[in-house]
């Protein structure tokens, strides 16, 4: 884990003694990586299994709702 933190976060980019930040950043990176991998794998399984519509719907919904939520968040933030 210590070697991994130095590989992903070069020394000098965070203050020395900031091990909690390094763990946070590594966890976030790996969490995002595995989430995207699972999404991709699930979509491929649907399409390869003949459920092309469901695979395309999976892609659409995973892109549409986050964009919608981000847009609503921006609008709410700008209105204050």
PDB file of N, CA and C in Angstrom:
ATOM      1  N   UNK A   1       0.820  -1.189   0.000  1.00  0.00           N
ATOM      2  CA  UNK A   1       0.000   0.000   0.000  1.00  0.00           C
ATOM      3  C   UNK A   1       0.863   1.252   0.000  1.00  0.00           C
ATOM      4  N   UNK A   2       1.966   1.209   0.764  1.00  0.00           N
ATOM      5  CA  UNK A   2       2.870   2.362   0.792  1.00  0.00           C
ATOM      6  C   UNK A   2       3.518   2.569  -0.572  1.00  0.00           C
ATOM      7  N   UNK A   3       3.946   1.481  -1.223  1.00  0.00           N
ATOM      8  CA  UNK A   3       4.531   1.580  -2.554  1.00  0.00           C
ATOM      9  C   UNK A   3       3.502   2.074  -3.552  1.00  0.00           C
ATOM     10  N   UNK A   4       2.279   1.597  -3.422  1.00  0.00           N
ATOM     11  CA  UNK A   4       1.209   2.014  -4.316  1.00  0.00           C
ATOM     12  C   UNK A   4       0.973   3.511  -4.207  1.00  0.00           C
ATOM     13  N   UNK A   5       1.031   4.062  -2.991  1.00  0.00           N
ATOM     14  CA  UNK A   5       0.769   5.490  -2.835  1.00  0.00           C
ATOM     15  C   UNK A   5       1.851   6.315  -3.510  1.00  0.00           C
ATOM     16  N   UNK A   6       3.073   5.839  -3.488  1.00  0.00           N
ATOM     17  CA  UNK A   6       4.150   6.580  -4.144  1.00  0.00           C
ATOM     18  C   UNK A   6       4.079   6.430  -5.661  1.00  0.00           C
ATOM     19  N   UNK A   7       3.498   5.342  -6.131  1.00  0.00           N
ATOM     20  CA  UNK A   7       3.342   5.160  -7.570  1.00  0.00           C
ATOM     21  C   UNK A   7       2.232   6.055  -8.105  1.00  0.00           C
ATOM     22  N   UNK A   8       1.108   6.118  -7.403  1.00  0.00           N
ATOM     23  CA  UNK A   8      -0.029   6.888  -7.874  1.00  0.00           C
ATOM     24  C   UNK A   8       0.088   8.376  -7.563  1.00  0.00           C
ATOM     25  N   UNK A   9       0.723   8.720  -6.455  1.00  0.00           N
ATOM     26  CA  UNK A   9       0.842  10.115  -6.048  1.00  0.00           C
ATOM     27  C   UNK A   9       2.321  10.419  -5.863  1.00  0.00           C
ATOM     28  N   UNK A  10       2.956  11.062  -6.857  1.00  0.00           N
ATOM     29  CA  UNK A  10       4.388  11.346  -6.742  1.00  0.00           C
ATOM     30  C   UNK A  10       4.688  12.198  -5.521  1.00  0.00           C
ATOM     31  N   UNK A  11       5.834  11.939  -4.887  1.00  0.00           N
ATOM     32  CA  UNK A  11       6.176  12.735  -3.720  1.00  0.00           C
ATOM     33  C   UNK A  11       6.346  14.188  -4.131  1.00  0.00           C
ATOM     34  N   UNK A  12       5.964  15.050  -3.228  1.00  0.00           N
ATOM     35  CA  UNK A  12       6.011  16.481  -3.507  1.00  0.00           C
ATOM     36  C   UNK A  12       4.662  17.034  -3.914  1.00  0.00           C
ATOM     37  N   UNK A  13       3.722  16.160  -4.313  1.00  0.00           N
ATOM     38  CA  UNK A  13       2.403  16.652  -4.713  1.00  0.00           C
ATOM     39  C   UNK A  13       1.495  16.847  -3.508  1.00  0.00           C
ATOM     40  N   UNK A  14       1.794  16.184  -2.415  1.00  0.00           N
ATOM     41  CA  UNK A  14       1.053  16.392  -1.173  1.00  0.00           C
ATOM     42  C   UNK A  14       2.057  16.654  -0.072  1.00  0.00           C
ATOM     43  N   UNK A  15       1.617  17.289   0.981  1.00  0.00           N
ATOM     44  CA  UNK A  15       2.519  17.596   2.077  1.00  0.00           C
ATOM     45  C   UNK A  15       2.977  16.310   2.751  1.00  0.00           C
ATOM     46  N   UNK A  16       4.220  16.332   3.228  1.00  0.00           N
ATOM     47  CA  UNK A  16       4.696  15.146   3.932  1.00  0.00           C
ATOM     48  C   UNK A  16       3.839  14.934   5.175  1.00  0.00           C
ATOM     49  N   UNK A  17       3.626  13.699   5.520  1.00  0.00           N
ATOM     50  CA  UNK A  17       2.784  13.390   6.660  1.00  0.00           C
ATOM     51  C   UNK A  17       1.310  13.395   6.320  1.00  0.00           C
ATOM     52  N   UNK A  18       0.979  13.472   5.048  1.00  0.00           N
ATOM     53  CA  UNK A  18      -0.421  13.522   4.633  1.00  0.00           C
ATOM     54  C   UNK A  18      -0.873  12.150   4.152  1.00  0.00           C
ATOM     55  N   UNK A  19      -0.588  11.145   4.940  1.00  0.00           N
ATOM     56  CA  UNK A  19      -0.964   9.793   4.568  1.00  0.00           C
ATOM     57  C   UNK A  19      -2.479   9.615   4.446  1.00  0.00           C
ATOM     58  N   UNK A  20      -3.308  10.263   5.296  1.00  0.00           N
ATOM     59  CA  UNK A  20      -4.759  10.131   5.108  1.00  0.00           C
ATOM     60  C   UNK A  20      -5.214  10.623   3.727  1.00  0.00           C
ATOM     61  N   UNK A  21      -4.595  11.708   3.233  1.00  0.00           N
ATOM     62  CA  UNK A  21      -4.971  12.186   1.902  1.00  0.00           C
ATOM     63  C   UNK A  21      -4.576  11.172   0.841  1.00  0.00           C
ATOM     64  N   UNK A  22      -3.396  10.587   0.963  1.00  0.00           N
ATOM     65  CA  UNK A  22      -2.948   9.594  -0.013  1.00  0.00           C
ATOM     66  C   UNK A  22      -3.897   8.402  -0.019  1.00  0.00           C
ATOM     67  N   UNK A  23      -4.296   7.959   1.152  1.00  0.00           N
ATOM     68  CA  UNK A  23      -5.237   6.828   1.221  1.00  0.00           C
ATOM     69  C   UNK A  23      -6.580   7.204   0.610  1.00  0.00           C
ATOM     70  N   UNK A  24      -7.032   8.417   0.871  1.00  0.00           N
ATOM     71  CA  UNK A  24      -8.288   8.905   0.305  1.00  0.00           C
ATOM     72  C   UNK A  24      -8.206   8.934  -1.224  1.00  0.00           C
ATOM     73  N   UNK A  25      -7.108   9.469  -1.759  1.00  0.00           N
ATOM     74  CA  UNK A  25      -6.950   9.582  -3.210  1.00  0.00           C
ATOM     75  C   UNK A  25      -6.855   8.212  -3.867  1.00  0.00           C
ATOM     76  N   UNK A  26      -6.119   7.307  -3.259  1.00  0.00           N
ATOM     77  CA  UNK A  26      -5.975   5.962  -3.824  1.00  0.00           C
ATOM     78  C   UNK A  26      -7.303   5.230  -3.781  1.00  0.00           C
ATOM     79  N   UNK A  27      -8.017   5.338  -2.667  1.00  0.00           N
ATOM     80  CA  UNK A  27      -9.328   4.692  -2.557  1.00  0.00           C
ATOM     81  C   UNK A  27     -10.287   5.249  -3.603  1.00  0.00           C
ATOM     82  N   UNK A  28     -10.277   6.559  -3.779  1.00  0.00           N
ATOM     83  CA  UNK A  28     -11.137   7.172  -4.796  1.00  0.00           C
ATOM     84  C   UNK A  28     -10.788   6.714  -6.192  1.00  0.00           C
ATOM     85  N   UNK A  29      -9.495   6.656  -6.493  1.00  0.00           N
ATOM     86  CA  UNK A  29      -9.054   6.211  -7.824  1.00  0.00           C
ATOM     87  C   UNK A  29      -9.462   4.766  -8.067  1.00  0.00           C
ATOM     88  N   UNK A  30      -9.163   3.897  -7.118  1.00  0.00           N
ATOM     89  CA  UNK A  30      -9.487   2.484  -7.295  1.00  0.00           C
ATOM     90  C   UNK A  30     -10.991   2.250  -7.298  1.00  0.00           C
ATOM     91  N   UNK A  31     -11.724   2.997  -6.481  1.00  0.00           N
ATOM     92  CA  UNK A  31     -13.177   2.868  -6.467  1.00  0.00           C
ATOM     93  C   UNK A  31     -13.791   3.261  -7.802  1.00  0.00           C
ATOM     94  N   UNK A  32     -13.306   4.362  -8.361  1.00  0.00           N
ATOM     95  CA  UNK A  32     -13.801   4.796  -9.671  1.00  0.00           C
ATOM     96  C   UNK A  32     -13.436   3.782 -10.749  1.00  0.00           C
ATOM     97  N   UNK A  33     -12.228   3.263 -10.677  1.00  0.00           N
ATOM     98  CA  UNK A  33     -11.767   2.286 -11.674  1.00  0.00           C
ATOM     99  C   UNK A  33     -12.620   1.031 -11.636  1.00  0.00           C
ATOM    100  N   UNK A  34     -12.882   0.497 -10.455  1.00  0.00           N
ATOM    101  CA  UNK A  34     -13.667  -0.732 -10.368  1.00  0.00           C
ATOM    102  C   UNK A  34     -15.130  -0.497 -10.720  1.00  0.00           C
ATOM    103  N   UNK A  35     -15.673   0.674 -10.384  1.00  0.00           N
ATOM    104  CA  UNK A  35     -17.054   0.985 -10.747  1.00  0.00           C
ATOM    105  C   UNK A  35     -17.200   1.034 -12.261  1.00  0.00           C
ATOM    106  N   UNK A  36     -16.264   1.706 -12.932  1.00  0.00           N
ATOM    107  CA  UNK A  36     -16.325   1.794 -14.385  1.00  0.00           C
ATOM    108  C   UNK A  36     -16.145   0.416 -15.011  1.00  0.00           C
ATOM    109  N   UNK A  37     -15.248  -0.388 -14.456  1.00  0.00           N
ATOM    110  CA  UNK A  37     -15.025  -1.736 -14.985  1.00  0.00           C
ATOM    111  C   UNK A  37     -16.276  -2.585 -14.847  1.00  0.00           C
ATOM    112  N   UNK A  38     -16.958  -2.497 -13.712  1.00  0.00           N
ATOM    113  CA  UNK A  38     -18.183  -3.270 -13.504  1.00  0.00           C
ATOM    114  C   UNK A  38     -19.272  -2.819 -14.470  1.00  0.00           C
ATOM    115  N   UNK A  39     -19.405  -1.517 -14.658  1.00  0.00           N
ATOM    116  CA  UNK A  39     -20.390  -0.980 -15.608  1.00  0.00           C
ATOM    117  C   UNK A  39     -20.112  -1.506 -17.012  1.00  0.00           C
ATOM    118  N   UNK A  40     -18.861  -1.442 -17.424  1.00  0.00           N
ATOM    119  CA  UNK A  40     -18.479  -1.908 -18.764  1.00  0.00           C
ATOM    120  C   UNK A  40     -18.733  -3.402 -18.904  1.00  0.00           C
ATOM    121  N   UNK A  41     -18.339  -4.173 -17.905  1.00  0.00           N
ATOM    122  CA  UNK A  41     -18.528  -5.623 -17.944  1.00  0.00           C
ATOM    123  C   UNK A  41     -20.006  -5.977 -18.018  1.00  0.00           C
ATOM    124  N   UNK A  42     -20.823  -5.351 -17.177  1.00  0.00           N
ATOM    125  CA  UNK A  42     -22.263  -5.614 -17.193  1.00  0.00           C
ATOM    126  C   UNK A  42     -22.876  -5.285 -18.549  1.00  0.00           C
ATOM    127  N   UNK A  43     -22.461  -4.176 -19.129  1.00  0.00           N
ATOM    128  CA  UNK A  43     -22.985  -3.779 -20.434  1.00  0.00           C
ATOM    129  C   UNK A  43     -22.590  -4.790 -21.504  1.00  0.00           C
ATOM    130  N   UNK A  44     -21.350  -5.222 -21.500  1.00  0.00           N
ATOM    131  CA  UNK A  44     -20.900  -6.215 -22.474  1.00  0.00           C
ATOM    132  C   UNK A  44     -21.635  -7.538 -22.315  1.00  0.00           C
ATOM    133  N   UNK A  45     -21.851  -7.960 -21.089  1.00  0.00           N
ATOM    134  CA  UNK A  45     -22.585  -9.204 -20.847  1.00  0.00           C
ATOM    135  C   UNK A  45     -24.001  -9.102 -21.407  1.00  0.00           C
ATOM    136  N   UNK A  46     -24.656  -7.961 -21.188  1.00  0.00           N
ATOM    137  CA  UNK A  46     -26.011  -7.772 -21.725  1.00  0.00           C
ATOM    138  C   UNK A  46     -26.009  -7.854 -23.252  1.00  0.00           C
ATOM    139  N   UNK A  47     -25.089  -7.131 -23.876  1.00  0.00           N
ATOM    140  CA  UNK A  47     -25.058  -7.091 -25.341  1.00  0.00           C
ATOM    141  C   UNK A  47     -24.677  -8.455 -25.919  1.00  0.00           C
ATOM    142  N   UNK A  48     -23.646  -9.094 -25.353  1.00  0.00           N
ATOM    143  CA  UNK A  48     -23.233 -10.412 -25.853  1.00  0.00           C
ATOM    144  C   UNK A  48     -24.311 -11.465 -25.618  1.00  0.00           C
ATOM    145  N   UNK A  49     -25.133 -11.266 -24.590  1.00  0.00           N
ATOM    146  CA  UNK A  49     -26.214 -12.206 -24.300  1.00  0.00           C
ATOM    147  C   UNK A  49     -27.450 -11.974 -25.151  1.00  0.00           C
ATOM    148  N   UNK A  50     -27.376 -11.013 -26.063  1.00  0.00           N
ATOM    149  CA  UNK A  50     -28.501 -10.761 -26.953  1.00  0.00           C
ATOM    150  C   UNK A  50     -29.439  -9.669 -26.475  1.00  0.00           C
ATOM    151  N   UNK A  51     -29.201  -9.128 -25.313  1.00  0.00           N
ATOM    152  CA  UNK A  51     -30.054  -8.070 -24.788  1.00  0.00           C
ATOM    153  C   UNK A  51     -29.459  -6.707 -25.176  1.00  0.00           C
ATOM    154  N   UNK A  52     -29.390  -6.476 -26.479  1.00  0.00           N
ATOM    155  CA  UNK A  52     -28.760  -5.264 -26.995  1.00  0.00           C
ATOM    156  C   UNK A  52     -29.489  -4.018 -26.502  1.00  0.00           C
ATOM    157  N   UNK A  53     -30.811  -4.039 -26.532  1.00  0.00           N
ATOM    158  CA  UNK A  53     -31.569  -2.882 -26.062  1.00  0.00           C
ATOM    159  C   UNK A  53     -31.253  -2.584 -24.602  1.00  0.00           C
ATOM    160  N   UNK A  54     -31.208  -3.615 -23.764  1.00  0.00           N
ATOM    161  CA  UNK A  54     -30.915  -3.417 -22.342  1.00  0.00           C
ATOM    162  C   UNK A  54     -29.485  -2.901 -22.147  1.00  0.00           C
ATOM    163  N   UNK A  55     -28.558  -3.377 -22.958  1.00  0.00           N
ATOM    164  CA  UNK A  55     -27.191  -2.884 -22.879  1.00  0.00           C
ATOM    165  C   UNK A  55     -27.104  -1.415 -23.243  1.00  0.00           C
ATOM    166  N   UNK A  56     -27.790  -1.038 -24.321  1.00  0.00           N
ATOM    167  CA  UNK A  56     -27.803   0.373 -24.728  1.00  0.00           C
ATOM    168  C   UNK A  56     -28.553   1.233 -23.705  1.00  0.00           C
ATOM    169  N   UNK A  57     -29.624   0.690 -23.128  1.00  0.00           N
ATOM    170  CA  UNK A  57     -30.352   1.408 -22.088  1.00  0.00           C
ATOM    171  C   UNK A  57     -29.466   1.601 -20.855  1.00  0.00           C
ATOM    172  N   UNK A  58     -28.679   0.594 -20.532  1.00  0.00           N
ATOM    173  CA  UNK A  58     -27.740   0.685 -19.417  1.00  0.00           C
ATOM    174  C   UNK A  58     -26.750   1.830 -19.652  1.00  0.00           C
ATOM    175  N   UNK A  59     -26.218   1.921 -20.851  1.00  0.00           N
ATOM    176  CA  UNK A  59     -25.289   3.006 -21.187  1.00  0.00           C
ATOM    177  C   UNK A  59     -25.993   4.357 -21.076  1.00  0.00           C
ATOM    178  N   UNK A  60     -27.166   4.460 -21.684  1.00  0.00           N
ATOM    179  CA  UNK A  60     -27.905   5.723 -21.670  1.00  0.00           C
ATOM    180  C   UNK A  60     -28.206   6.188 -20.254  1.00  0.00           C
ATOM    181  N   UNK A  61     -28.726   5.291 -19.418  1.00  0.00           N
ATOM    182  CA  UNK A  61     -29.108   5.679 -18.067  1.00  0.00           C
ATOM    183  C   UNK A  61     -27.901   6.045 -17.206  1.00  0.00           C
ATOM    184  N   UNK A  62     -26.784   5.373 -17.432  1.00  0.00           N
ATOM    185  CA  UNK A  62     -25.571   5.689 -16.666  1.00  0.00           C
ATOM    186  C   UNK A  62     -24.961   7.021 -17.092  1.00  0.00           C
ATOM    187  N   UNK A  63     -25.302   7.492 -18.263  1.00  0.00           N
ATOM    188  CA  UNK A  63     -24.808   8.805 -18.704  1.00  0.00           C
ATOM    189  C   UNK A  63     -25.842   9.899 -18.478  1.00  0.00           C
ATOM    190  N   UNK A  64     -27.107   9.582 -18.701  1.00  0.00           N
ATOM    191  CA  UNK A  64     -28.155  10.597 -18.640  1.00  0.00           C
ATOM    192  C   UNK A  64     -28.390  11.114 -17.224  1.00  0.00           C
ATOM    193  N   UNK A  65     -28.627  10.225 -16.273  1.00  0.00           N
ATOM    194  CA  UNK A  65     -28.967  10.670 -14.919  1.00  0.00           C
ATOM    195  C   UNK A  65     -27.838  11.421 -14.220  1.00  0.00           C
ATOM    196  N   UNK A  66     -26.585  10.992 -14.345  1.00  0.00           N
ATOM    197  CA  UNK A  66     -25.524  11.822 -13.742  1.00  0.00           C
ATOM    198  C   UNK A  66     -25.429  13.206 -14.385  1.00  0.00           C
ATOM    199  N   UNK A  67     -25.595  13.290 -15.695  1.00  0.00           N
ATOM    200  CA  UNK A  67     -25.570  14.601 -16.347  1.00  0.00           C
ATOM    201  C   UNK A  67     -26.756  15.455 -15.902  1.00  0.00           C
ATOM    202  N   UNK A  68     -27.905  14.839 -15.774  1.00  0.00           N
ATOM    203  CA  UNK A  68     -29.086  15.555 -15.301  1.00  0.00           C
ATOM    204  C   UNK A  68     -28.873  16.050 -13.869  1.00  0.00           C
ATOM    205  N   UNK A  69     -28.362  15.198 -13.015  1.00  0.00           N
ATOM    206  CA  UNK A  69     -28.121  15.583 -11.624  1.00  0.00           C
ATOM    207  C   UNK A  69     -27.084  16.700 -11.537  1.00  0.00           C
ATOM    208  N   UNK A  70     -26.028  16.614 -12.347  1.00  0.00           N
ATOM    209  CA  UNK A  70     -25.014  17.671 -12.346  1.00  0.00           C
ATOM    210  C   UNK A  70     -25.617  18.983 -12.837  1.00  0.00           C
ATOM    211  N   UNK A  71     -26.440  18.917 -13.876  1.00  0.00           N
ATOM    212  CA  UNK A  71     -27.088  20.121 -14.394  1.00  0.00           C
ATOM    213  C   UNK A  71     -28.006  20.763 -13.370  1.00  0.00           C
ATOM    214  N   UNK A  72     -28.777  19.938 -12.665  1.00  0.00           N
ATOM    215  CA  UNK A  72     -29.662  20.457 -11.612  1.00  0.00           C
ATOM    216  C   UNK A  72     -28.814  21.072 -10.500  1.00  0.00           C
ATOM    217  N   UNK A  73     -27.716  20.421 -10.151  1.00  0.00           N
ATOM    218  CA  UNK A  73     -26.826  20.964  -9.122  1.00  0.00           C
ATOM    219  C   UNK A  73     -26.237  22.313  -9.504  1.00  0.00           C
ATOM    220  N   UNK A  74     -25.845  22.453 -10.762  1.00  0.00           N
ATOM    221  CA  UNK A  74     -25.314  23.730 -11.249  1.00  0.00           C
ATOM    222  C   UNK A  74     -26.391  24.806 -11.187  1.00  0.00           C
ATOM    223  N   UNK A  75     -27.585  24.481 -11.645  1.00  0.00           N
ATOM    224  CA  UNK A  75     -28.683  25.460 -11.621  1.00  0.00           C
ATOM    225  C   UNK A  75     -29.020  25.888 -10.196  1.00  0.00           C
ATOM    226  N   UNK A  76     -29.089  24.931  -9.292  1.00  0.00           N
ATOM    227  CA  UNK A  76     -29.383  25.265  -7.892  1.00  0.00           C
ATOM    228  C   UNK A  76     -28.266  26.111  -7.306  1.00  0.00           C
ATOM    229  N   UNK A  77     -27.030  25.762  -7.623  1.00  0.00           N
ATOM    230  CA  UNK A  77     -25.891  26.525  -7.114  1.00  0.00           C
ATOM    231  C   UNK A  77     -25.849  27.944  -7.653  1.00  0.00           C
ATOM    232  N   UNK A  78     -26.252  28.128  -8.902  1.00  0.00           N
ATOM    233  CA  UNK A  78     -26.229  29.468  -9.502  1.00  0.00           C
ATOM    234  C   UNK A  78     -27.380  30.328  -8.992  1.00  0.00           C
ATOM    235  N   UNK A  79     -28.457  29.703  -8.565  1.00  0.00           N
ATOM    236  CA  UNK A  79     -29.625  30.480  -8.117  1.00  0.00           C
ATOM    237  C   UNK A  79     -29.448  31.028  -6.709  1.00  0.00           C
ATOM    238  N   UNK A  80     -28.416  30.632  -6.011  1.00  0.00           N
ATOM    239  CA  UNK A  80     -28.218  31.097  -4.616  1.00  0.00           C
ATOM    240  C   UNK A  80     -27.287  32.250  -4.563  1.00  0.00           C
TER     241      UNK A  80
END
